[in-house]
Structures are given as structure tokens and as C-alpha cells.
Coordinates of C-alpha atoms in Angstrom, one line a residue:
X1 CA 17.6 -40.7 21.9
X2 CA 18.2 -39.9 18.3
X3 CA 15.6 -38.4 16.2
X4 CA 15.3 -41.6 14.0
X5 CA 14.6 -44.0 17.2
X6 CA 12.3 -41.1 18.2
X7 CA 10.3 -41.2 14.8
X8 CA 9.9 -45.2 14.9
X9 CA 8.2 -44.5 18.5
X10 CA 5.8 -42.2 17.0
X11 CA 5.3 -44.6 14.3
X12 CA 4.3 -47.6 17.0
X13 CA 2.3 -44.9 18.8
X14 CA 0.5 -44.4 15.8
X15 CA -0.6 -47.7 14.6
X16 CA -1.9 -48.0 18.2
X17 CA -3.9 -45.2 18.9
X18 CA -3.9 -43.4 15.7
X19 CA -5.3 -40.1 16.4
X20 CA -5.8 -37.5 13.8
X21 CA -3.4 -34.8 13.4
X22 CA -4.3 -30.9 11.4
X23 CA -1.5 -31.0 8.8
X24 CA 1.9 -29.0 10.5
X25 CA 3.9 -29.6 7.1
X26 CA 1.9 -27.9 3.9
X27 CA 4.5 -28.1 1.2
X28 CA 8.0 -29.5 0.6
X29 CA 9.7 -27.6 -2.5
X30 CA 13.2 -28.0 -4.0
X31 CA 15.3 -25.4 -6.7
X32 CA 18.6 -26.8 -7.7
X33 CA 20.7 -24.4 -9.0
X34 CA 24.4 -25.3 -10.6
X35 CA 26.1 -25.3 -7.5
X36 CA 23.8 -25.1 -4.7
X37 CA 20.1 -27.1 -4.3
X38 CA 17.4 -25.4 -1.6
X39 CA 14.6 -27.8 -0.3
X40 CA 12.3 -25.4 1.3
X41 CA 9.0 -27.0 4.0
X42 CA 6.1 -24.6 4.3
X43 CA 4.5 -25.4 7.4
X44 CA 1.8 -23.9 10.2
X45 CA 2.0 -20.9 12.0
X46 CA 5.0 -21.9 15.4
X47 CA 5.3 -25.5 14.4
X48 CA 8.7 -26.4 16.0
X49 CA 11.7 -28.7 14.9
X50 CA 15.0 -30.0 15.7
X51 CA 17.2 -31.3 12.9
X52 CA 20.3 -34.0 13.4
X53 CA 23.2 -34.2 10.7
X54 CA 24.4 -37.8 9.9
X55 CA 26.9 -39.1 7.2
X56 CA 25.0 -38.3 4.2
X57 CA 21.8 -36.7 5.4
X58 CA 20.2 -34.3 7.2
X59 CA 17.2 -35.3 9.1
X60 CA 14.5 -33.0 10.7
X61 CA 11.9 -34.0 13.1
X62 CA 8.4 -32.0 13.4
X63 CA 7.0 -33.6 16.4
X64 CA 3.6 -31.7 16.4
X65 CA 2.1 -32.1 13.3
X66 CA 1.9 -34.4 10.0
X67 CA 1.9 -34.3 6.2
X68 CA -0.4 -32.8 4.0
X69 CA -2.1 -35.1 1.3
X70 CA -0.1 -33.8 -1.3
X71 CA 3.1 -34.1 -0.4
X72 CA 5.4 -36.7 -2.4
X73 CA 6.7 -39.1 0.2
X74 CA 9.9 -39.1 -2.1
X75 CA 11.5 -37.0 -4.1
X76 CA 14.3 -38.3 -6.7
X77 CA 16.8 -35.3 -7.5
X78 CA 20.4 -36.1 -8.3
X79 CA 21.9 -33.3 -8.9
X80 CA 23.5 -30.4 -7.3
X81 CA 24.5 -31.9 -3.8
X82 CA 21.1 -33.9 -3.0
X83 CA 20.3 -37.5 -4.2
X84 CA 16.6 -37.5 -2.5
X85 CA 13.7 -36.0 -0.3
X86 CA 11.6 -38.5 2.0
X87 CA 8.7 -37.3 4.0
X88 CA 6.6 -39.6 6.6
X89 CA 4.2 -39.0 9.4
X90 CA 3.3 -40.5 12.8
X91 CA 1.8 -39.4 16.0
X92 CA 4.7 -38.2 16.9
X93 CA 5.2 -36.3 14.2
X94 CA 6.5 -36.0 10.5
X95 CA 10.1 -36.4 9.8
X96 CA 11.6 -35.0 7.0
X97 CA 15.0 -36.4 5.1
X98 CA 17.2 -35.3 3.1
X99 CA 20.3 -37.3 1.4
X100 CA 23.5 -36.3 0.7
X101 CA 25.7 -36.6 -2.2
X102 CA 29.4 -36.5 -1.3
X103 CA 31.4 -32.7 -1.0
X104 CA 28.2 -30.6 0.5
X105 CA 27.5 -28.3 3.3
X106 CA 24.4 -28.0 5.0
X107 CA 22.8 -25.3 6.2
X108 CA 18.9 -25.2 8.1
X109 CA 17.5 -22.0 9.1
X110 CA 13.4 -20.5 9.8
X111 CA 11.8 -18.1 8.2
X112 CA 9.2 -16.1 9.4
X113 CA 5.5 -16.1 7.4
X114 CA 6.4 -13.0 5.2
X115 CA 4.0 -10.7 2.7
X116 CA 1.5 -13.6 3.1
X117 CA 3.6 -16.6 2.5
X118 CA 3.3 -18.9 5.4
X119 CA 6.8 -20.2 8.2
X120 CA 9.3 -22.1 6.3
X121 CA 12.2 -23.9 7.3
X122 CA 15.1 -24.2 4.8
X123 CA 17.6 -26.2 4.0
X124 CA 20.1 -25.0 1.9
X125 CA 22.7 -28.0 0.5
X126 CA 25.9 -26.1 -0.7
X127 CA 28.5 -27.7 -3.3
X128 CA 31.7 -25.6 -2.0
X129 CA 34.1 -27.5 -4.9
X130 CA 31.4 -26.8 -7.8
X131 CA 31.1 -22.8 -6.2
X132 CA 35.2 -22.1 -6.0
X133 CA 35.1 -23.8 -9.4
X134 CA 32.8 -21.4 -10.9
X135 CA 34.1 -18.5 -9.9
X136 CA 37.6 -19.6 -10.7
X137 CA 36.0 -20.1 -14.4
X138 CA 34.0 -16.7 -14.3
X139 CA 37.9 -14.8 -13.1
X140 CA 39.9 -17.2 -15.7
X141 CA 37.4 -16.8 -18.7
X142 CA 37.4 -12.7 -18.1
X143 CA 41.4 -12.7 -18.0
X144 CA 41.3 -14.7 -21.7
X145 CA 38.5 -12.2 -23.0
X146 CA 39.0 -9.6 -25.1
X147 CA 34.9 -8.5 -25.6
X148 CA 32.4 -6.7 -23.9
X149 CA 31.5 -8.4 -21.1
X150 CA 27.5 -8.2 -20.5
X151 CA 25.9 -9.8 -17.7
X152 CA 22.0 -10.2 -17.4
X153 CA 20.0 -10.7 -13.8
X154 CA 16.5 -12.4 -14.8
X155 CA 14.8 -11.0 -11.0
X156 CA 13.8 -13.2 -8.8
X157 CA 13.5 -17.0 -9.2
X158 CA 13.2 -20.0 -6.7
X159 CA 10.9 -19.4 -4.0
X160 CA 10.6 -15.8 -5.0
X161 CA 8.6 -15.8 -7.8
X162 CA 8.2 -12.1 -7.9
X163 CA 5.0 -10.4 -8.8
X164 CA 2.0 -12.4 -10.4
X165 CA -0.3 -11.0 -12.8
X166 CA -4.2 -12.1 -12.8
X167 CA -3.5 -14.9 -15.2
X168 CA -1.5 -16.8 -13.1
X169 CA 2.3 -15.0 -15.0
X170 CA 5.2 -15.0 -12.7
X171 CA 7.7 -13.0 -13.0
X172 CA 10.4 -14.9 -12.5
X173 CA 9.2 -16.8 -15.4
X174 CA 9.1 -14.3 -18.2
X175 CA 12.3 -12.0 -17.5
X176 CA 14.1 -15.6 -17.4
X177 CA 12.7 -16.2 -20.9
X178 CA 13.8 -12.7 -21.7
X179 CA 16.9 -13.0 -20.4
X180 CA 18.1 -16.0 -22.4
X181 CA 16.8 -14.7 -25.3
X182 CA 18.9 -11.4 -25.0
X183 CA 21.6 -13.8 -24.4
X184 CA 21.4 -15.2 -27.0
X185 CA 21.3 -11.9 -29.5
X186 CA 24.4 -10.5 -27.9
X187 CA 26.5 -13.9 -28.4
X188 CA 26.3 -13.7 -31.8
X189 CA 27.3 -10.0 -31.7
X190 CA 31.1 -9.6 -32.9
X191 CA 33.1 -8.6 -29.7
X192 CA 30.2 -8.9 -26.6
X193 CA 29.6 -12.2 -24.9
X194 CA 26.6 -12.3 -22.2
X195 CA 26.1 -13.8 -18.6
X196 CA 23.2 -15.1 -16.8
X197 CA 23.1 -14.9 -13.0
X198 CA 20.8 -17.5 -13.2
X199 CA 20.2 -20.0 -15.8
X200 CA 17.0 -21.3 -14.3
X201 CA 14.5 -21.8 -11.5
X202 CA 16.0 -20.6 -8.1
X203 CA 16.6 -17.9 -6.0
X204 CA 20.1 -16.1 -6.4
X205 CA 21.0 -13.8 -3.0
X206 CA 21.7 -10.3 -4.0
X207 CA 25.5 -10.6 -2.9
X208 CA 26.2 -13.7 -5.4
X209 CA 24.5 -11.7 -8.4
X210 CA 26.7 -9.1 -7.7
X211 CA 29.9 -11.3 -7.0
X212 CA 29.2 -12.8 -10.2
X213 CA 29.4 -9.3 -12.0
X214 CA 32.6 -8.7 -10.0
X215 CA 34.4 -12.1 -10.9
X216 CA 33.5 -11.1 -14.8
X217 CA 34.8 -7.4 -14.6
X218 CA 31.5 -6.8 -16.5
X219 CA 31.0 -4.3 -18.7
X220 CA 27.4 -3.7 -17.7
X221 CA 25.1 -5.1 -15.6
X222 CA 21.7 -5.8 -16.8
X223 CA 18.7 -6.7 -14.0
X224 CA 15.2 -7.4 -16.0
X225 CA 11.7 -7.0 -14.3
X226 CA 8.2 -6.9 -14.9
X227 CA 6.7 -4.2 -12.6
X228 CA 3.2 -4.6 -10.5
X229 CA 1.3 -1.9 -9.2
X230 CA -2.5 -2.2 -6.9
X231 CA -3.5 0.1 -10.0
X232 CA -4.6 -2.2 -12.3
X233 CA -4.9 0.0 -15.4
X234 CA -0.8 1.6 -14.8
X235 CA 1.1 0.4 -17.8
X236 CA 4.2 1.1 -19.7
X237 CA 8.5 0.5 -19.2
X238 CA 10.8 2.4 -17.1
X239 CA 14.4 2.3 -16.2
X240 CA 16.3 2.5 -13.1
X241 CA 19.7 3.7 -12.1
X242 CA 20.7 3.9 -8.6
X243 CA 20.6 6.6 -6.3
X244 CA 23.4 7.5 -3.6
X245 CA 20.3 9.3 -2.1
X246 CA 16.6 8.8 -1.7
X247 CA 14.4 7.7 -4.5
X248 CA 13.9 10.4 -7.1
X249 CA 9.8 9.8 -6.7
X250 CA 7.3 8.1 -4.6
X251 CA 7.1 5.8 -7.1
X252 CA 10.7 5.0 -7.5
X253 CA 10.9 4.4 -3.4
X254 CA 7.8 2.0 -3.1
X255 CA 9.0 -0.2 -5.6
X256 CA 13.0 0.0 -4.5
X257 CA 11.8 -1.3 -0.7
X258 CA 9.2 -4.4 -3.3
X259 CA 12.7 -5.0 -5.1
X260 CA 15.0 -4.8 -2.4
X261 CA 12.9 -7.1 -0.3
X262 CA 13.4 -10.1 -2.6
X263 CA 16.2 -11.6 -0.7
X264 CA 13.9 -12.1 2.3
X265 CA 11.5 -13.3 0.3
X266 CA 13.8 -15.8 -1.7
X267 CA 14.5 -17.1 1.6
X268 CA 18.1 -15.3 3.4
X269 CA 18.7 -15.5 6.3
X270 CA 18.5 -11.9 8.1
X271 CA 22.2 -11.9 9.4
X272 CA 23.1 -12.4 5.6
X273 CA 21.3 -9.5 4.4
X274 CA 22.3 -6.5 2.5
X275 CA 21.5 -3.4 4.1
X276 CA 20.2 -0.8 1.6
X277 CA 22.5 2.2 3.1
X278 CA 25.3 -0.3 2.8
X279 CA 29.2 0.9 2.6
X280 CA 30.4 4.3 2.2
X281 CA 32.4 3.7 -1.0
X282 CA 28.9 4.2 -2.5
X283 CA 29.6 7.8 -2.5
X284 CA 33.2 7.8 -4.2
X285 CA 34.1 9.3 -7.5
X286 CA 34.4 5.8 -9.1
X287 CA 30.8 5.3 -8.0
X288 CA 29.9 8.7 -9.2
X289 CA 31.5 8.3 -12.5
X290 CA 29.5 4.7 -13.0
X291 CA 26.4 6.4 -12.3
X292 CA 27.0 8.9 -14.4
X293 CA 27.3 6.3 -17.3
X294 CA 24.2 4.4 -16.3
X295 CA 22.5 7.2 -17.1
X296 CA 23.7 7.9 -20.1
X297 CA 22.9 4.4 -21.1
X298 CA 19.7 4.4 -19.6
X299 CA 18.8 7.6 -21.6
X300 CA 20.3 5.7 -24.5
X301 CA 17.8 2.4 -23.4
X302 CA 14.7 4.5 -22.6
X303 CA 14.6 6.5 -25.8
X304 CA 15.1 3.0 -28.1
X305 CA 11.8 1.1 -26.1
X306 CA 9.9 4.4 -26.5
X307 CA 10.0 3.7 -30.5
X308 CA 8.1 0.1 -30.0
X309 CA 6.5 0.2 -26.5
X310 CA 4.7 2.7 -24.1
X311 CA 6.7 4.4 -21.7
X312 CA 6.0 4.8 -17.8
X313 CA 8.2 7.4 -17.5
X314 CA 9.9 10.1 -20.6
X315 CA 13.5 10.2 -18.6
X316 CA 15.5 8.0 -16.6
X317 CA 14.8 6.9 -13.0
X318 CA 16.6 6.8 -9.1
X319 CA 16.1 5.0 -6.5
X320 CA 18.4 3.2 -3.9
X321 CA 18.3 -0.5 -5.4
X322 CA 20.4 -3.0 -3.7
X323 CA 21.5 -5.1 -6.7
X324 CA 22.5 -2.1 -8.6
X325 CA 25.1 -1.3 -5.8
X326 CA 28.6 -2.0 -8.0
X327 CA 30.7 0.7 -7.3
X328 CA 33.0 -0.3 -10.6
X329 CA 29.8 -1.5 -12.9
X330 CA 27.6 0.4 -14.8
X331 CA 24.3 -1.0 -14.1
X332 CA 20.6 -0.3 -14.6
X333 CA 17.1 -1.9 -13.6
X334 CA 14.9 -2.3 -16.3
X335 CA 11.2 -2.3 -15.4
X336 CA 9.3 -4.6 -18.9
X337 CA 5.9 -4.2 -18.9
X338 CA 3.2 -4.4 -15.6
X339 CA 2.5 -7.4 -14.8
X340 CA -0.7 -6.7 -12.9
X341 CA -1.9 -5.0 -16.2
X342 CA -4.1 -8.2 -18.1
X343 CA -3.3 -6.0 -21.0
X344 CA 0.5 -6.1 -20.0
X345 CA 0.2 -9.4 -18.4
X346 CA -1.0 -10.8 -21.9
X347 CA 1.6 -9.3 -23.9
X348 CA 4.1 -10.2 -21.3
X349 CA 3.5 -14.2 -22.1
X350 CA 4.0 -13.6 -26.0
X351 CA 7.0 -14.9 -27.3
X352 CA 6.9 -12.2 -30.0
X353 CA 7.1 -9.3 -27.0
X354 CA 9.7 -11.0 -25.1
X355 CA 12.0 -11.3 -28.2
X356 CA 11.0 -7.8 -28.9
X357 CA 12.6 -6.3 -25.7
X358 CA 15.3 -8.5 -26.0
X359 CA 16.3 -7.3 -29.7
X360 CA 15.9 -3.6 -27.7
X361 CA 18.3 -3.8 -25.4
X362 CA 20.3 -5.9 -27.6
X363 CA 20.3 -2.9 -30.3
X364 CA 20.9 -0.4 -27.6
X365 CA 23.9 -2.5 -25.8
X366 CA 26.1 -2.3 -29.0
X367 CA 25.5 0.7 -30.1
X368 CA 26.2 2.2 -26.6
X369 CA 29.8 0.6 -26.7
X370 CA 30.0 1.1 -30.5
X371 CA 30.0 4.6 -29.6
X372 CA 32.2 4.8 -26.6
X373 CA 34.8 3.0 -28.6
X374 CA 34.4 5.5 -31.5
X375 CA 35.0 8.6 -29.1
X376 CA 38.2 7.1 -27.5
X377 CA 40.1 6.0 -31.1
X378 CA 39.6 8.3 -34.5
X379 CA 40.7 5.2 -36.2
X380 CA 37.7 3.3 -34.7
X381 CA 36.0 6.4 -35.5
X382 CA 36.9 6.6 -38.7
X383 CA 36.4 2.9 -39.6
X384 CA 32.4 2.9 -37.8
X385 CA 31.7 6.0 -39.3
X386 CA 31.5 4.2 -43.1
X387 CA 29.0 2.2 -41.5
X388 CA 26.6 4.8 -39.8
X389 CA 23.2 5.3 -41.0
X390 CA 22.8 8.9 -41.4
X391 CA 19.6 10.4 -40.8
X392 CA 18.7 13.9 -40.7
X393 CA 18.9 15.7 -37.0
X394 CA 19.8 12.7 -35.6
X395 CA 23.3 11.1 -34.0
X396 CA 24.7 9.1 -36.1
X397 CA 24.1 5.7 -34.6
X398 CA 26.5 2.2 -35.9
X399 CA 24.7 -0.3 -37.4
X400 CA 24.1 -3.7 -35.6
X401 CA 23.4 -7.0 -36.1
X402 CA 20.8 -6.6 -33.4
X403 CA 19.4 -3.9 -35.3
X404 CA 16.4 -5.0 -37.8
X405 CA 17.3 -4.6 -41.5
X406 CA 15.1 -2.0 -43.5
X407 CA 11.9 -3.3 -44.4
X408 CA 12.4 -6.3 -41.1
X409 CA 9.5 -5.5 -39.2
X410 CA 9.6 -5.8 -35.1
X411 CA 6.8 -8.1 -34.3
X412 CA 5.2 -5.5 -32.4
X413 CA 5.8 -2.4 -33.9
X414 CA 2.5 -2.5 -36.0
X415 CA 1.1 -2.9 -32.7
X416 CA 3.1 -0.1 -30.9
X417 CA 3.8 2.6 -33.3
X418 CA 2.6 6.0 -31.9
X419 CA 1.7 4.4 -28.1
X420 CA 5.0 5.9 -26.9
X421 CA 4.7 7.5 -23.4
X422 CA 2.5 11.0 -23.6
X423 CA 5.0 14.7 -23.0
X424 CA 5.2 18.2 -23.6
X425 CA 8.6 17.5 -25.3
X426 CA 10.3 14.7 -27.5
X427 CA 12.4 11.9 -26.1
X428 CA 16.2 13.1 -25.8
X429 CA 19.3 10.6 -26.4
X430 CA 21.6 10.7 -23.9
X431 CA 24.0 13.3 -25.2
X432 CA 20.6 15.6 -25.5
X433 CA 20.3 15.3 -28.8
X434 CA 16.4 14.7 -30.4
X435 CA 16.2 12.2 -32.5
X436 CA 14.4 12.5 -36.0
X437 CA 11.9 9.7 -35.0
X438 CA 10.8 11.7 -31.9
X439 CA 10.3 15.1 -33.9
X440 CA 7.9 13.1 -36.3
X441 CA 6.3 11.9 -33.0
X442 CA 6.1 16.2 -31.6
X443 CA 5.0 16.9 -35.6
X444 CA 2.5 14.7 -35.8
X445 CA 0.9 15.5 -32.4
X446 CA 1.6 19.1 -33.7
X447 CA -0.2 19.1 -37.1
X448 CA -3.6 20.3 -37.8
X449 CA -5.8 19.1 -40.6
X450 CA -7.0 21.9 -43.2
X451 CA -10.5 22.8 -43.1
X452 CA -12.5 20.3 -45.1
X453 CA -13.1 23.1 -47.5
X454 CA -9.9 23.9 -48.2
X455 CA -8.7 20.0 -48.9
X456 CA -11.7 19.8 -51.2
X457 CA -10.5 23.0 -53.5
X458 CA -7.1 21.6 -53.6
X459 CA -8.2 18.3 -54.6
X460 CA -10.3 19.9 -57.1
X461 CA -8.3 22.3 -58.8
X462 CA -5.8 19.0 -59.4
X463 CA -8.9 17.2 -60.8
X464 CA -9.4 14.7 -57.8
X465 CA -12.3 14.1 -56.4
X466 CA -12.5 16.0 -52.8
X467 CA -13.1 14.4 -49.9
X468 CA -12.1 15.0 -46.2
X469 CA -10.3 12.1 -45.2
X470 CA -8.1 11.4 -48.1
X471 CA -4.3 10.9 -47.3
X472 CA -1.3 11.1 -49.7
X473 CA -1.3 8.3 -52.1
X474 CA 2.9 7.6 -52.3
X475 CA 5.8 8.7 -50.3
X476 CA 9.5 9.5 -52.2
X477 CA 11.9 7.8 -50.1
X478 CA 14.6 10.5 -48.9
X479 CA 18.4 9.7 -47.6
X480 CA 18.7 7.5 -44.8
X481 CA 14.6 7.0 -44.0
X482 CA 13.8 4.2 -43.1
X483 CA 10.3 1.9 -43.5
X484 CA 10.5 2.2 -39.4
X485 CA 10.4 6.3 -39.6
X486 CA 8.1 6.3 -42.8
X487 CA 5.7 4.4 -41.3
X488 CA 5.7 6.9 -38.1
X489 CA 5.2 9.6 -40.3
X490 CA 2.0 8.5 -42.3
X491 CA 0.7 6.3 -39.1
X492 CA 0.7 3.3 -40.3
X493 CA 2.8 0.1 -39.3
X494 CA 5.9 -1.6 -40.8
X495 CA 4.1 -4.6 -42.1
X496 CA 1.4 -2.8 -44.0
X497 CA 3.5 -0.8 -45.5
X498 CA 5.9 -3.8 -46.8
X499 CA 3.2 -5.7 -47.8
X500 CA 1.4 -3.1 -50.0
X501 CA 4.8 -2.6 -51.6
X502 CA 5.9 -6.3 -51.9
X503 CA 9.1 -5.5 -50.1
X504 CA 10.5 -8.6 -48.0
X505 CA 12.0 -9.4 -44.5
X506 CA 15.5 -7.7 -44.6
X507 CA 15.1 -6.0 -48.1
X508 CA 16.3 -2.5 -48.1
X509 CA 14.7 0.5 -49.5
X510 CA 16.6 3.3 -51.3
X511 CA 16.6 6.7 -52.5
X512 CA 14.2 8.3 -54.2
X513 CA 12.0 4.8 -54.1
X514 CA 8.3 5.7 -54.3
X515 CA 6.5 3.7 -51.8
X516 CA 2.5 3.3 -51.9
X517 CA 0.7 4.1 -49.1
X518 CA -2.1 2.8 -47.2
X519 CA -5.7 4.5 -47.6
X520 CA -6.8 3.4 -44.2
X521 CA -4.4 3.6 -40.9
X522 CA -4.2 0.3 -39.2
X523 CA -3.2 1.0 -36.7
X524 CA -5.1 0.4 -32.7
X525 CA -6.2 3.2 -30.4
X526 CA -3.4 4.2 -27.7
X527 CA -3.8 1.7 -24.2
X528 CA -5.8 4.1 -21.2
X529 CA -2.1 5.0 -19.4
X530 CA -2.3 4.3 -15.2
X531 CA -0.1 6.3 -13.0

């Protein structure tokens, strides 16, 4: 007896009798991605099934249990391998379809309940054509390019949404709108063109982000995150680099086993899983030499977020992450904001922060490779160097396009500016050098105010009248300053400084310009920092 004449019994048996039924099936949720759809059916605690593959559908009988209210008895997709998604009940059960569109491979597997989500059963509806034809494209279009070749893993997605602030935020959600938006910014950068691994709402298993990076030769591999602690007051960004060892901290290893758990909770099958000691070429020189250069980027990334955002941590992190595994790749794991801070959470949903981060990276992505490129040609060298904006104990760094003009305010920095990540010693580049900005951070912690006293005879014998909270009135704009490093140094934001000044978006400032400054400083009291 086929499933389908076993489902019209039940039907019959149900108009009948009709006894009631607790709900077996809870949900029934489908993520198409561009080659590949998932319909996923949450259901009770042991609820069995057997499924039957037909010409065109896939058809799987629950013969304890029926529907909850809410579920659609049809779903209309079209796309990605799967025309549609029926659901009915009877006594003897619910059946659950799912029809085909032509060229797909079917695959149905349980899950365990998992971290508090309840059983599921999957059905994963492959297009093998669409796949080979992508990577094909991916190997074709890296043969053809001559740029930098950047790709960017928004975490999580699908039926992993990742961690979920107070509010509601998932993460999935906001590191995808980062993502894009970083895209975006490096597309329009002469010589780099940037990668999603996923483009939208589903789950992408560790080994596909990771073949995707492969079939693209990429340059550098990006993975974006918003990090979640039980601490509900821990705040600030981090960065990752992966460890051939054990995690550098407690901190690192806890959330390495969160991240590295997403492929079981995206929904992969255990046989399919990576293990997280996997393959002994992690230890080779070529994997030691990638490292090495995540690092240095990562030093290069860490110091550039500490100018606009609080840090978690003043130097680069380790830790054993799966999806950083690329033997030939420099990659890092970059850690946003917390999540599970409402503080965090709140700036995390802000269009303004999200294109903040992404202009960061952005800024630190070409000049990273602007200055890899300048140390293997003196002609390139040569060439950059009448572009670099020279600042006083500081590497000279290439202009970008990322990079905001003089005067262009980041949306956040008025916001940000002096919140940086609390340590004994300034933020160091990754060649070690300090950067001016951070020794006006060390000098302003460093400085002392004169005795009210002695402010009040100064001001006096130059005819002012004296009082104790008086600040300098102007500042004489010195070779290569800029309104960001200005502002630092007298504690006050970007956009106060512009306005009081009438100096617009993108305008530059120059030499010996006298800029007014504000009496009063603007500027908010640092966040309360978690651990």
C-alpha cells in the first residue's frame, strides 16, 4: 500500500470517527537558496515518518499526529528546484508534499531537538545543473580576473538564525545587511571585486562557504558576526584568526564550540560534518604563512574599528574556528557588536552602524593590499607613495575611496570618539608601529589639568577672565591632521567641529587653517564595558 492510498484511508477514517489529535507537525519552513531549496517540518518530540519518492514529488507520511493551526495547507515557491508545499491531516495522520521541478535531487534526513529547537525532518531539494554551473562560473570568472578577489560570509542564515538579542534582532539578519553593504563599497574600489557566500536567507554548510572561497582563489576571506554573551552588559568588537592549537582564551574557546556548532544547527546531517581537528595540512608552512597574514591583517582591522567603536579585546584573537580552516586563504572572523547587549542590540539595527563597519573593513581591505603591493614593486611604491597621507609617527597609509574625505564625518564617530577599548598601552598596527591617533588617545588619558589657580593667573596675566573649565578657543591646523585626529585631541566629534566652522561633507582642511573650537564637549559618557 502506497503512502497516498494510506493517507485517503485516514482521511475516510476521519470523517467517520473523527477523533482529536495533539498537533505532531508544529511548523513547515522553506529557504531557497540559488541553487538548492530546504523545506524544513518541526514536529513533537519521536514523532515517526516514512517518505515515498514519485516522478516529481516527494511525499512524507506522519501517521501519529496532525497539523497545527497555523500551518499553510499550500505553499507556492517556484524557484530553486520546488514548485509547491501541501500539508493535510486525517486520523491517520498528516501527509506532507513536496513537488518537483525538473533536474533535482532529493535528500530527507532527522534531526535531533538541538539547543532548544524542537525534532525536525528535512528535506533538502538539490539543483546539481544550477550547482556545477556556479562553480564553473566562480573557477571561469577567477581565471578572467585580474583584482583582488574578496569574499564575505554573512554567519549563519536559514534555519540558523544565530544569536537573538532581547529585541527580537537575529543575527543572520544584520551581518547579511552588512555584508552586502561591504559589497558594495569594495565593487566600486579600482582593482577588488567582492563575494557573498550567501546572498540571502538560508543556511550555507561550512564546506560550501569554504569551496566557494576555493573556486574564487580568494584573496581573503571575510566571515561577519554579531557576538552574544549570558552577560548582558559585555560589549565591544573582536577579531579572530584561527588557531592550529587550542583557543588563545576561555573566551575565544566557548564561543569557537557556539560558532562551530552552526552547521548542526543549520540543519547537517552528522556524517556530513566537519570535524574541528580536521586534516593535518592544517599544520603546514602554507597554513603557517596564511596565518601569519591574518594576523597581520587582523592587527591592521582591529586598530582601524578601535578609532569609531569600542573594542572587546586591544590585540587580535585564536581560536580553532571551522570556517576559517583554508590552508591557502588568509581569513579572519570578525566579531560586530553583542548582540545580547540592548545597547549593542540597538545600534546593531541602525543602518548608520551597519554602513559604518562596512566602510571599516572596506578602508582596511585596500589599504592592507595597497600596501602589500607597494612592498613587492618600488614602482608601485613609488607611484602610491604620492598619494600617502603623511602624518606624524604614523605609517604612511594610501588613500582610499573607502576612506572618508577630510571634513566627511562617519555617522558614528561623534558617538564613538574616545569609547575605544580601555589598556595600559596604545593600539599597535600590525607592523608594531603606534599610530598618531592612539598616542592622542595614551595623551589624553595621560594629561592632567593645572590647578585651578594656576589656569586663572595665566588667563589673567593675558587679560582673560579666569575660570576653571575654559578650553582653547582655536586650533592651527598642522601637516597632514585631519578633522578625525583634531577632533580626538580636543574631545569633541567630527560633526561639531564641521559645523562650527562651516566646512562641508568631503571638504578638505589645510595647513595652517585655524579652526574654532567648541566651548562645551559633546560628546556621551563611555558605555559600562562587560567581560
Amino acid at each position: 500500500m502506497t503512502i497516498l492510498t494510506t493517507f485517503l484511508v485516514s482521511v475516510i477514517i476521519l470523517l467517520g470517527y473523527g477523533p482529536v489529535f495533539s498537533a505532531g507537525i508544529l511548523n513547515i519552513r522553506h529557504f531557497s537558496a540559488p541553487d538548492s531549496t530546504r523545506v524544513v517540518i518541526e514536529t513533537t518530540e519521536g514523532l515517526s515518518y516514512s517518505s515515498e519518492q514519485s516522478a516529481g514529488r516527494v511525499s512524507l507520511l506522519f501517521p501519529t499526529g496532525t497539523l497545527a493551526e497555523r500551518i499553510p495547507r499550500e505553499q507556492t515557491l517556484m524557484k530553486s528546484g520546488v514548485n509547491r508545499i501541501t500539508a493535510a491531516a486525517s486520523a491517520g495522520g498528516s501527509l506532507v508534499e513536496v513537488f518537483l521541478l525538473e533536474g533535482t535531487a532529493v535528500k530527507v534526513f532527522k534531526l535531533q531537538a538541538f539547543e532548544g529547537r524542537p525534532e525536525r525532518v528535512v528535506i533538502d531539494v538539490v539543483c546539481p545543473e544550477v550547482e556545477n554551473q556556479l562553480a564553473n562560473e566562480r573557477q571561469t570568472l577567477r581565471s578572467q580576473l585580474t583584482k583582488r578577489i574578496i569574499v564575505i560570509d554573512p554567519g549563519h542564515g536559514g534555519d540558523d538564525p544565530g544569536a537573538v538579542g532581547r529585541r527580537g534582532t537575529q543575527e543572520k539578519d544584520v551581518v547579511l545587511e552588512m555584508g552586502k553593504r561591504l559589497k558594495e563599497i569594495l565593487d566600486r574600489e579600482e582593482g577588488f571585486r567582492a563575494f557573498l557566500t550567501r546572498d540571502g536567507d538560508y543556511y550555507v554548510p561550512f564546506k560550501k562557504r569554504m569551496k566557494i572561497a576555493r573556486d574564487l582563489n580568494a584573496d581573503l576571506f571575510l566571515s561577519i558576526h554579531a557576538d552574544a554573551s549570558t552577560n548582558r552588559r559585555a560589549s565591544g568588537s573582536s577579531v579572530y584568526t584561527l588557531s592550529t592549537g587550542g583557543a588563545v582564551s576561555e573566551a575565544s574557546r566557548i564561543l569557537a564550540r557556539k560558532e562551530n556548532l552552526a552547521d548542526i544547527v543549520g540543519g547537517i546531517p552528522e556524517g556530513e560534518l566537519i570535524p574541528e581537528d580536521s586534516t593535518p595540512i592544517i599544520l603546514d608552512m602554507l597554513q603557517n604563512n596564511t596565518i601569519n597574514t591574518s594576523k597581520n591583517f587582523g592587527a591592521s582591522l582591529l586598530s582601524r574599528l578601535g578609532e569609531g567603536f569600542a573594542l572587546k579585546f586591544s590585540s587580535v584573537q585564536e581560536a580553532p574556528f571551522v570556517v576559517l580552516k583554508l590552508p591557502e586563504i588568509p581569513a579572519v572572523l570578525i566579531e560586530t557588536l553583542y548582540i545580547s547587549n540592548p545597547l549593542e542590540e540597538r545600534r546593531l539595527r541602525n543602518k548608520d552602524v551597519q554602513n559604518a563597519f562596512a566602510r571599516k573593513i572596506a578602508q582596511t581591505v585596500t589599504e592592507f593590499f595597497s600596501g602589500q603591493e607597494a612592498a613587492m614593486s618600488p614602482a608601485k611604491a613609488k607611484a602610491a607613495k604620492r598619494e600617502e597621507v603623511s602624518l606624524p609617527g604614523r605609517e604612511k597609509i594610501p588613500q582610499s575611496k573607502a576612506s572618508p574625505s577630510p571634513g566627511k564625518e562617519d555617522p558614528l564617530e561623534m558617538l564613538t570618539i574616545g569609547q575605544g577599548v580601555h589598556r595600559k598601552e596604545p593600539q599597535r598596527t600590525a607592523k608594531g608601529a603606534t599610530t598618531a591617533i592612539d598616542r592622542d588617545k595614551a595623551e589624553i588619558r595621560k594629561k592632567k589639568p593645572a590647578p585651578p589657580e594656576q589656569r586663572a593667573g595665566h588667563l589673567k596675566a593675558r587679560g582673560k577672565a579666569a575660570s576653571p573649565n575654559v578650553k582653547a578657543k582655536s586650533h592651527l591646523v598642522k601637516k597632514g591632521e585631519t578633522l578625525e585626529r583634531i577632533a580626538l585631541r580636543h574631545q569633541t566629534s567630527i560633526r561639531e567641529l564641521a559645523r562650527i566652522n562651516g566646512i562641508k561633507k568631503g571638504a578638505p582642511i589645510h595647513p595652517n587653517q585655524r579652526l574654532k573650537l567648541p566651548e562645551k564637549n559633546p560628546l556621551p559618557k563611555p558605555p559600562i564595558r562587560g567581560t
